[in-house]
Coordinates of N, CA and C in Angstrom, one line a residue:
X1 N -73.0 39.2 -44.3 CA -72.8 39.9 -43.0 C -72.3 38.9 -42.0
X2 N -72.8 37.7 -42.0 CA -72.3 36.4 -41.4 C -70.4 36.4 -40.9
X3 N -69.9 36.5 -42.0 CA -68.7 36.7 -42.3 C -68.2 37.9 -41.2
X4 N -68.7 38.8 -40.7 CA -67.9 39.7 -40.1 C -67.8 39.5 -38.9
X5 N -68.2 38.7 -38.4 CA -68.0 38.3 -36.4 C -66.8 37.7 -36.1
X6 N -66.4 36.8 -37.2 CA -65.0 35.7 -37.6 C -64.2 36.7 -37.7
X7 N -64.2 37.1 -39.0 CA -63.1 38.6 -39.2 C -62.8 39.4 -38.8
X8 N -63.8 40.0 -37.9 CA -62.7 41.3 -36.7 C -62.9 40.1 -35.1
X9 N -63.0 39.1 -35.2 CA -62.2 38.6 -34.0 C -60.9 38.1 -34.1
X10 N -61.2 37.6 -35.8 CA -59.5 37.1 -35.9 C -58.7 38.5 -36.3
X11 N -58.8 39.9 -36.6 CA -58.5 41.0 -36.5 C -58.3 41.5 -35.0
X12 N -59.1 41.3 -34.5 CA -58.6 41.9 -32.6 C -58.1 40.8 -32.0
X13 N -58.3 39.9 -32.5 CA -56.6 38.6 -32.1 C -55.6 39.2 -32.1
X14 N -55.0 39.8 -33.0 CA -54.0 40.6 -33.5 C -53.2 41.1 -32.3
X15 N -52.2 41.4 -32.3 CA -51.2 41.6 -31.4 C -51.4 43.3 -31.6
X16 N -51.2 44.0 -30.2 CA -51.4 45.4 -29.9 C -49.8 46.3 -31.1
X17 N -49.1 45.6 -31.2 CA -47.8 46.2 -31.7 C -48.4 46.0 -33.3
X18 N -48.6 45.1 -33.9 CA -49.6 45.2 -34.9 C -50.6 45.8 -35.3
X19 N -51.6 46.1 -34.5 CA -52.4 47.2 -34.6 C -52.0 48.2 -34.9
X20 N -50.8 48.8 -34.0 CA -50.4 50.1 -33.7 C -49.8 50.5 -35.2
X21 N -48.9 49.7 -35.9 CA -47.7 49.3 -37.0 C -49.3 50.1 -37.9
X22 N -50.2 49.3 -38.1 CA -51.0 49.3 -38.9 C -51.9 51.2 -39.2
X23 N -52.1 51.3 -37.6 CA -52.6 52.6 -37.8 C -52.0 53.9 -38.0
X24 N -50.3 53.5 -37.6 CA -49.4 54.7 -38.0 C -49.2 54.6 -39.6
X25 N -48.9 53.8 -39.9 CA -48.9 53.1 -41.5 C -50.1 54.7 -42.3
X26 N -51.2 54.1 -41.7 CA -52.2 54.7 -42.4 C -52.3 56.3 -42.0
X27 N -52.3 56.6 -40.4 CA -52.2 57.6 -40.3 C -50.7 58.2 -39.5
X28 N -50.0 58.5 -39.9 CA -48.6 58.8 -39.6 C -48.3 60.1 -38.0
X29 N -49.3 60.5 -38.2 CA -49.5 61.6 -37.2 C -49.8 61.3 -35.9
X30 N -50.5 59.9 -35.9 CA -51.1 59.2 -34.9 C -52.6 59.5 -34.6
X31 N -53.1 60.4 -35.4 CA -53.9 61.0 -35.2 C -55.2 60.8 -36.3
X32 N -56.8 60.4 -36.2 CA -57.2 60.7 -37.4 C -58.5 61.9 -37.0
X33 N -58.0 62.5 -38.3 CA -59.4 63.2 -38.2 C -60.6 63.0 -38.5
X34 N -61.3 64.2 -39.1 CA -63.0 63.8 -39.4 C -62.6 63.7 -41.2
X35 N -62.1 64.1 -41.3 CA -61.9 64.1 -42.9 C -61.3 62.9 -43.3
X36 N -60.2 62.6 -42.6 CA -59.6 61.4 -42.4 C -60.4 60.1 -42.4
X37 N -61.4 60.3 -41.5 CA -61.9 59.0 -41.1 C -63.7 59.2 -42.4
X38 N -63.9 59.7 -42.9 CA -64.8 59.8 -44.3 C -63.9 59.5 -45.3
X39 N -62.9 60.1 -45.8 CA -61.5 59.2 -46.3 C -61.7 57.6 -46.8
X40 N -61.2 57.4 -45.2 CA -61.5 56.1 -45.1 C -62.3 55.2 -45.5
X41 N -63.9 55.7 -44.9 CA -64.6 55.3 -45.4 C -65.2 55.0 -46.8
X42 N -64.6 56.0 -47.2 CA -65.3 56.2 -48.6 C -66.3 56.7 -48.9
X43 N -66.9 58.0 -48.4 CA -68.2 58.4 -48.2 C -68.2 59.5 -48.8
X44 N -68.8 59.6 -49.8 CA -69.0 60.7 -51.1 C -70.5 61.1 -50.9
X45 N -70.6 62.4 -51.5 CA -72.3 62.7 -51.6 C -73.0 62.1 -50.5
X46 N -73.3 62.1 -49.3 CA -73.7 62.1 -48.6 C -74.8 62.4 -48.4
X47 N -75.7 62.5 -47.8 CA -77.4 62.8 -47.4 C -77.0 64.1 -46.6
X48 N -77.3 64.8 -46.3 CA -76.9 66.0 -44.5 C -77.4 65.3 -43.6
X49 N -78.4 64.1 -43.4 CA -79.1 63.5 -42.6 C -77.4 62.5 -42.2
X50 N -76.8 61.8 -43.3 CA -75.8 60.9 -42.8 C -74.4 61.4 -42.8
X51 N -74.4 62.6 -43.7 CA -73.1 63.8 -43.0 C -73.1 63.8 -41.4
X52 N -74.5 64.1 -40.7 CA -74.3 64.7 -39.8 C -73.9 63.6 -38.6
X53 N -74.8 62.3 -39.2 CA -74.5 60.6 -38.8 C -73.0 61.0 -38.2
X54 N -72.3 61.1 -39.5 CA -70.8 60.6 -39.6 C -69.7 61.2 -38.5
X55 N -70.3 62.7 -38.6 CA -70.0 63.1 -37.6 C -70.3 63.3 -36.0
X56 N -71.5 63.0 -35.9 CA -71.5 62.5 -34.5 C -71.0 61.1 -33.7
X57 N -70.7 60.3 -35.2 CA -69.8 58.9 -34.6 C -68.3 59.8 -34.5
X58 N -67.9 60.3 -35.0 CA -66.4 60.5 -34.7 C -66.3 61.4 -33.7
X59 N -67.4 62.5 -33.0 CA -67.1 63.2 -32.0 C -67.4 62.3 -30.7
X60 N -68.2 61.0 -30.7 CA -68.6 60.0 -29.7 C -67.5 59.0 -29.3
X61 N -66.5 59.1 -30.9 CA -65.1 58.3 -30.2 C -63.9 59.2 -30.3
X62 N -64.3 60.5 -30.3 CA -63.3 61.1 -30.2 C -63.6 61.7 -28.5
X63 N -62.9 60.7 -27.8 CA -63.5 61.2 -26.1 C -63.1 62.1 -25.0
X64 N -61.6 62.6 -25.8 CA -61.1 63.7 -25.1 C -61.8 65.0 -25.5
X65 N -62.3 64.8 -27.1 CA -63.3 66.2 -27.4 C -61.9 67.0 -27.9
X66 N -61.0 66.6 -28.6 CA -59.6 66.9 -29.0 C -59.7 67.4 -30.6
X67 N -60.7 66.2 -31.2 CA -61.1 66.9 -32.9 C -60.1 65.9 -33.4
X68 N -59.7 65.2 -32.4 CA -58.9 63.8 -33.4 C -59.4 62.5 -32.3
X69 N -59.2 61.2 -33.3 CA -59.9 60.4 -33.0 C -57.9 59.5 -32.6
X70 N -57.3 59.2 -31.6 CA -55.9 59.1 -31.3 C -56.2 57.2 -31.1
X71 N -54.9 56.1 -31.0 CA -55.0 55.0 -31.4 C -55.6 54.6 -30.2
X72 N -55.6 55.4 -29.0 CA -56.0 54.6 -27.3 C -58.1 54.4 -27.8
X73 N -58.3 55.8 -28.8 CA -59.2 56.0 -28.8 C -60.6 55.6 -29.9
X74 N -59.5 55.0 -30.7 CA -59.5 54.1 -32.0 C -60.4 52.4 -31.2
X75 N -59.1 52.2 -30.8 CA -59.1 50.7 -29.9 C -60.2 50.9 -29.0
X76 N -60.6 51.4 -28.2 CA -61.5 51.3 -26.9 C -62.8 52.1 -28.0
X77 N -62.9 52.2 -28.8 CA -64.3 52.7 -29.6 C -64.5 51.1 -30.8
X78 N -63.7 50.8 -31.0 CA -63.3 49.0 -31.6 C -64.3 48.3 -30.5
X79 N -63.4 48.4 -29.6 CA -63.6 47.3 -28.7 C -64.9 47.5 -27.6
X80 N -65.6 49.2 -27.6 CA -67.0 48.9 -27.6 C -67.7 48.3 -27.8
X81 N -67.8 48.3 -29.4 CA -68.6 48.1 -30.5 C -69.1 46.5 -30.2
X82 N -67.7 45.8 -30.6 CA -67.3 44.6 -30.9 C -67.8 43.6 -29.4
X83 N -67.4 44.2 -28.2 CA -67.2 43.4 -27.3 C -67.5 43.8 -25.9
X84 N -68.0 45.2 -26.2 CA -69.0 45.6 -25.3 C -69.9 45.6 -24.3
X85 N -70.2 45.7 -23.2 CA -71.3 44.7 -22.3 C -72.7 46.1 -23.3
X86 N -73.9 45.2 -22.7 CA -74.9 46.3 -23.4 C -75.3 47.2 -22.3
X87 N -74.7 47.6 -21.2 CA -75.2 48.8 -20.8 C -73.9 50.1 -21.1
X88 N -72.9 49.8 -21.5 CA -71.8 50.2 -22.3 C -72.6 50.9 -23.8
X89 N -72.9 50.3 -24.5 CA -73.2 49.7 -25.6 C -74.8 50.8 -25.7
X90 N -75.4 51.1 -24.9 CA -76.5 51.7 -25.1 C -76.4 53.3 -24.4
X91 N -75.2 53.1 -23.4 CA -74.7 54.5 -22.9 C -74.5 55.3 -24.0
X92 N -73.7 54.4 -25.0 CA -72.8 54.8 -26.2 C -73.9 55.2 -27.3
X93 N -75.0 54.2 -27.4 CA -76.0 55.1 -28.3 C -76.7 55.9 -27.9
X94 N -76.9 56.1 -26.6 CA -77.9 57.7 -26.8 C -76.7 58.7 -26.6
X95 N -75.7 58.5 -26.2 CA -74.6 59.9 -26.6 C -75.0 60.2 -28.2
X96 N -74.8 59.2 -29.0 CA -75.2 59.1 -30.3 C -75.9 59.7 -30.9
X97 N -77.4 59.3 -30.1 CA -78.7 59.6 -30.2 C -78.7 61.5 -30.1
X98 N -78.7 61.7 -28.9 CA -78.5 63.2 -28.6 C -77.5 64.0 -29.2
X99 N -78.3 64.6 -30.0 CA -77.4 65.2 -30.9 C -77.2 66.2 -30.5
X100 N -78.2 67.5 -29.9 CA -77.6 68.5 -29.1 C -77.6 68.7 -28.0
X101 N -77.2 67.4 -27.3 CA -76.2 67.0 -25.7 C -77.4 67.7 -25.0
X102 N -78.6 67.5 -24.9 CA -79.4 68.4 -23.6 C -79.8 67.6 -23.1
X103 N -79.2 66.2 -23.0 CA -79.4 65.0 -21.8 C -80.7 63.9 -22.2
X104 N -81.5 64.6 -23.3 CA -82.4 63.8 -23.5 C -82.6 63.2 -25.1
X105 N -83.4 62.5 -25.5 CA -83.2 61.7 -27.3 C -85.1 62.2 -27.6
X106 N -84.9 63.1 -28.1 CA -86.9 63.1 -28.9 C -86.5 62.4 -30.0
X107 N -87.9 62.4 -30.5 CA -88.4 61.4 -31.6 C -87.5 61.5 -32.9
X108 N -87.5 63.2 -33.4 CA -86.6 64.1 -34.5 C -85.4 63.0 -34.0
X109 N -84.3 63.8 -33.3 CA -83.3 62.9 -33.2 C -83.0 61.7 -33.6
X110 N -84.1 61.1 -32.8 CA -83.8 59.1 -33.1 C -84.6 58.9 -34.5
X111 N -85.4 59.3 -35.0 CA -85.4 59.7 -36.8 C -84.5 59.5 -37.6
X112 N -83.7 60.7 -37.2 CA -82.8 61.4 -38.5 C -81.3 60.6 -38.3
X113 N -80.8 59.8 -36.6 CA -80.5 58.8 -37.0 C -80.7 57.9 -37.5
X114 N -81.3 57.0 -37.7 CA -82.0 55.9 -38.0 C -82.2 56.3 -39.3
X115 N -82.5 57.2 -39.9 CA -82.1 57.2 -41.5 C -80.9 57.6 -42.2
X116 N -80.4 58.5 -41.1 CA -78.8 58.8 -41.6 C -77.8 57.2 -41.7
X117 N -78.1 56.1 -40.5 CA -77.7 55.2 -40.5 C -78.0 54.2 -41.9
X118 N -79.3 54.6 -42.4 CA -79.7 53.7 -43.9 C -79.2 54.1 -45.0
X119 N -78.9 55.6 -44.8 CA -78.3 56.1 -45.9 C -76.8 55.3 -46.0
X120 N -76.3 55.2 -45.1 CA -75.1 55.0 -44.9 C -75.0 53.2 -45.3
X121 N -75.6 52.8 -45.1 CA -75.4 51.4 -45.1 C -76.4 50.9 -46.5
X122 N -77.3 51.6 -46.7 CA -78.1 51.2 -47.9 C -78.9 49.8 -47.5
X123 N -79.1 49.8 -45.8 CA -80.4 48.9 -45.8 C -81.9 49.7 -45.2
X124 N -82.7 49.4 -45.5 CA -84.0 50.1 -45.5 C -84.8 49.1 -45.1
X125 N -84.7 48.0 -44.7 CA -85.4 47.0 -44.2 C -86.5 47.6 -43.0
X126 N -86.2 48.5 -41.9 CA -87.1 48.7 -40.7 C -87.1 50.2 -41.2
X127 N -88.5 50.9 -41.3 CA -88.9 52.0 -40.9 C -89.0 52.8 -40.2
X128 N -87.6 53.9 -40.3 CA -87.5 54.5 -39.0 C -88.7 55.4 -38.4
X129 N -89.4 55.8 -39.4 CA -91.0 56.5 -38.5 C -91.2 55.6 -37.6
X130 N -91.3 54.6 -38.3 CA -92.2 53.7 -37.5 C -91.6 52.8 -36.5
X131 N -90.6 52.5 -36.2 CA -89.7 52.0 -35.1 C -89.2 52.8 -34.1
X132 N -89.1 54.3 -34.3 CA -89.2 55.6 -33.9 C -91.1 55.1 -33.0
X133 N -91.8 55.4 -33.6 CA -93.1 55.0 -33.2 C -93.1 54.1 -31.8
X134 N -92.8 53.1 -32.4 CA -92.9 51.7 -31.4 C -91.8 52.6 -30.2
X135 N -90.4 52.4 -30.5 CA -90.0 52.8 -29.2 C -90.9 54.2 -28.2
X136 N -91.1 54.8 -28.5 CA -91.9 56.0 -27.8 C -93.0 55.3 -27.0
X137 N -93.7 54.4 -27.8 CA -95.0 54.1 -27.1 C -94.9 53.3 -26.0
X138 N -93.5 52.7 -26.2 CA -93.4 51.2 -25.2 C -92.3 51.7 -24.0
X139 N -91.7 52.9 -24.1 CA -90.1 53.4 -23.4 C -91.1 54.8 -22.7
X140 N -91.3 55.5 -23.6 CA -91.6 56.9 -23.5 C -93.0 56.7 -22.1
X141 N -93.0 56.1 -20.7 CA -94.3 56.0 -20.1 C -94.5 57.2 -19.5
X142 N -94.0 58.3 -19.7 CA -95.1 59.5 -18.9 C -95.3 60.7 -20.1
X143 N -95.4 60.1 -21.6 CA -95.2 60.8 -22.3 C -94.9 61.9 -23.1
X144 N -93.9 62.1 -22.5 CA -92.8 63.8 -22.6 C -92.4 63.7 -23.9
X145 N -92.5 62.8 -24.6 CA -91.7 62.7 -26.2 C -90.2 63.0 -26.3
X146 N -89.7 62.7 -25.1 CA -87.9 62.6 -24.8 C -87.7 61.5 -24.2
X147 N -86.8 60.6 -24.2 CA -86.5 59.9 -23.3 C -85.0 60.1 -22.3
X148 N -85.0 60.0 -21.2 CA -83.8 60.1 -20.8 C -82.3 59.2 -20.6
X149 N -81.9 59.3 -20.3 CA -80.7 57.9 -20.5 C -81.1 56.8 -19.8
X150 N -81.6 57.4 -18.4 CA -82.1 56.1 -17.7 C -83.6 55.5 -18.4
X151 N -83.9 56.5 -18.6 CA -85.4 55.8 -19.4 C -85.2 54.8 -20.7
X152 N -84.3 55.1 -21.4 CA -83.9 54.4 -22.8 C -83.4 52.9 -22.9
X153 N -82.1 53.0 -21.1 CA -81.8 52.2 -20.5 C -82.5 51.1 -20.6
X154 N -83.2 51.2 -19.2 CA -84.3 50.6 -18.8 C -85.1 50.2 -19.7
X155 N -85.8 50.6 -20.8 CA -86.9 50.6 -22.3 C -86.3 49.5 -22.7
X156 N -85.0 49.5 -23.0 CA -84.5 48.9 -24.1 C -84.1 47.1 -23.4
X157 N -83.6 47.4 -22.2 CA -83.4 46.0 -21.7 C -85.1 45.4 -21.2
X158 N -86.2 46.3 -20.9 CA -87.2 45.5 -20.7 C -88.1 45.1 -21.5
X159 N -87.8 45.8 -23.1 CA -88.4 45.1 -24.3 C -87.3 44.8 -25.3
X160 N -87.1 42.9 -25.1 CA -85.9 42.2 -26.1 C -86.3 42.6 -27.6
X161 N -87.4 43.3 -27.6 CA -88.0 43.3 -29.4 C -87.0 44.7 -30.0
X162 N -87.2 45.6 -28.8 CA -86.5 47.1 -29.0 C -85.2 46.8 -29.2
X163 N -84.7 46.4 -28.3 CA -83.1 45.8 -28.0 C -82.5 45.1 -29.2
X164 N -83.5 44.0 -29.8 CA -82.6 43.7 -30.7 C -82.8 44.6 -32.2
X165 N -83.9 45.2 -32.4 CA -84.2 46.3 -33.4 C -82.9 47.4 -33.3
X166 N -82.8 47.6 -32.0 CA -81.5 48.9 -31.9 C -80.1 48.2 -32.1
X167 N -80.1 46.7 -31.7 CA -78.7 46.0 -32.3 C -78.5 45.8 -33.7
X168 N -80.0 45.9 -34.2 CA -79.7 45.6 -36.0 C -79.5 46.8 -36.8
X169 N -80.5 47.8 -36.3 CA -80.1 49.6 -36.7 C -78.9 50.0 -36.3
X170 N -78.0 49.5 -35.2 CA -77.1 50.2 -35.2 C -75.9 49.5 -35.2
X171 N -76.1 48.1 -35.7 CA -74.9 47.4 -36.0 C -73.3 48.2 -37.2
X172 N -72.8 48.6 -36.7 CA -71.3 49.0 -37.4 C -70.3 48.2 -38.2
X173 N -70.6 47.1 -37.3 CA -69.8 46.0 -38.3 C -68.9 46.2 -40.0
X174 N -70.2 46.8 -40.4 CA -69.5 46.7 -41.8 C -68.7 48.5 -41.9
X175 N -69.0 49.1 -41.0 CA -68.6 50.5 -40.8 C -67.1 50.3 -40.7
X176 N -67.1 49.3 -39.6 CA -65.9 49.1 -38.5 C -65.1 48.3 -39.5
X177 N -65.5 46.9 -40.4 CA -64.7 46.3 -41.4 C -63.8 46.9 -42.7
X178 N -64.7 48.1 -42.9 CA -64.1 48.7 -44.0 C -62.8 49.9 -42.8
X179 N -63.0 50.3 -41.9 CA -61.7 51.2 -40.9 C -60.6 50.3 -40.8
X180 N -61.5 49.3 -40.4 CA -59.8 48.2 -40.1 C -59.1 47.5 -41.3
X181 N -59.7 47.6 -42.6 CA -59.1 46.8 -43.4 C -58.1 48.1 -44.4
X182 N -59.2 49.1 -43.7 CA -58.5 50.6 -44.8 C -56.9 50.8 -43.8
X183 N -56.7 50.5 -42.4 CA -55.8 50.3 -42.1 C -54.6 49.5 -42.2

């Protein structure tokens, strides 16, 4: 995993006309969809826990809400990821997080990500009950069992333990290595 910080920097080195060459190549339409971008991936038999993963990443960079993921919108979900400041970067996970947009992330939610994301990646290292757990006890202070954007915010930059648990759960890297090289 060492290896992928070198490789999509010398990848977003790359000249914007190159890029572009690259992603019409693969998708000619200009356009990718949701089928398209599982395609890509290579994502068979799925969990419904990491089906549903998959598609909440592609409706979170699909920002027009169009049902296609377009190359402006390709690049600036790249360049999130990659190079992002982290209040960017944590906006972008609880859109994630909230799965049916009612402004707030309960426990269920940040769960069934956090395993949809294991499924998908086949690491199992941190227990999402239980890291689910921790965040609540230490974010969650008037105990509502939701947290809000600003609340998650704030949680996440005032405990570096949370912060970097959510950079290692939700690292893409190898998500994002296999898009760009399938391109």
């Amino acid at each position: 995993m060492g290896n992928h910080g070198s490789n999509l920097d010398d990848i977003l080195a790359e000249d914007m006309h190159h890029w572009y060459n690259k992603f019409m190549r693969e998708s000619p339409s200009g356009l990718i969809t949701l089928f398209e971008l599982k395609a890509i991936l290579g994502l068979k038999r799925m969990t419904e826990d990491a089906n549903s993963y998959v598609d909440q990443v592609f409706h979170t960079f699909d920002m027009d809400g169009d049902g296609y993921i377009d190359f402006v919108e390709y690049i600036a979900a790249i360049s999130l990821m990659l190079k992002g400041e982290i209040n960017q970067k944590l906006k972008w996970y609880f859109k994630l997080f909230d799965q049916d947009g009612n402004g707030k992330i309960d426990r269920e939610e940040l769960e069934t990500i956090f395993s949809a994301i294991q499924d998908i990646t086949r690491n199992r290292d941190i227990d999402p009950e239980h890291i689910v757990s921790v965040i609540y006890e230490r974010i969650d202070t008037k105990g509502e069992g939701e947290l809000t954007l600003e609340e998650f915010i704030e949680g996440a930059k005032d405990h570096p333990d949370i912060m970097e648990t959510l950079k290692t759960l939700m690292d893409l890297t190898p998500v994002l290595v296999i898009i760009i090289e399938g391109l």
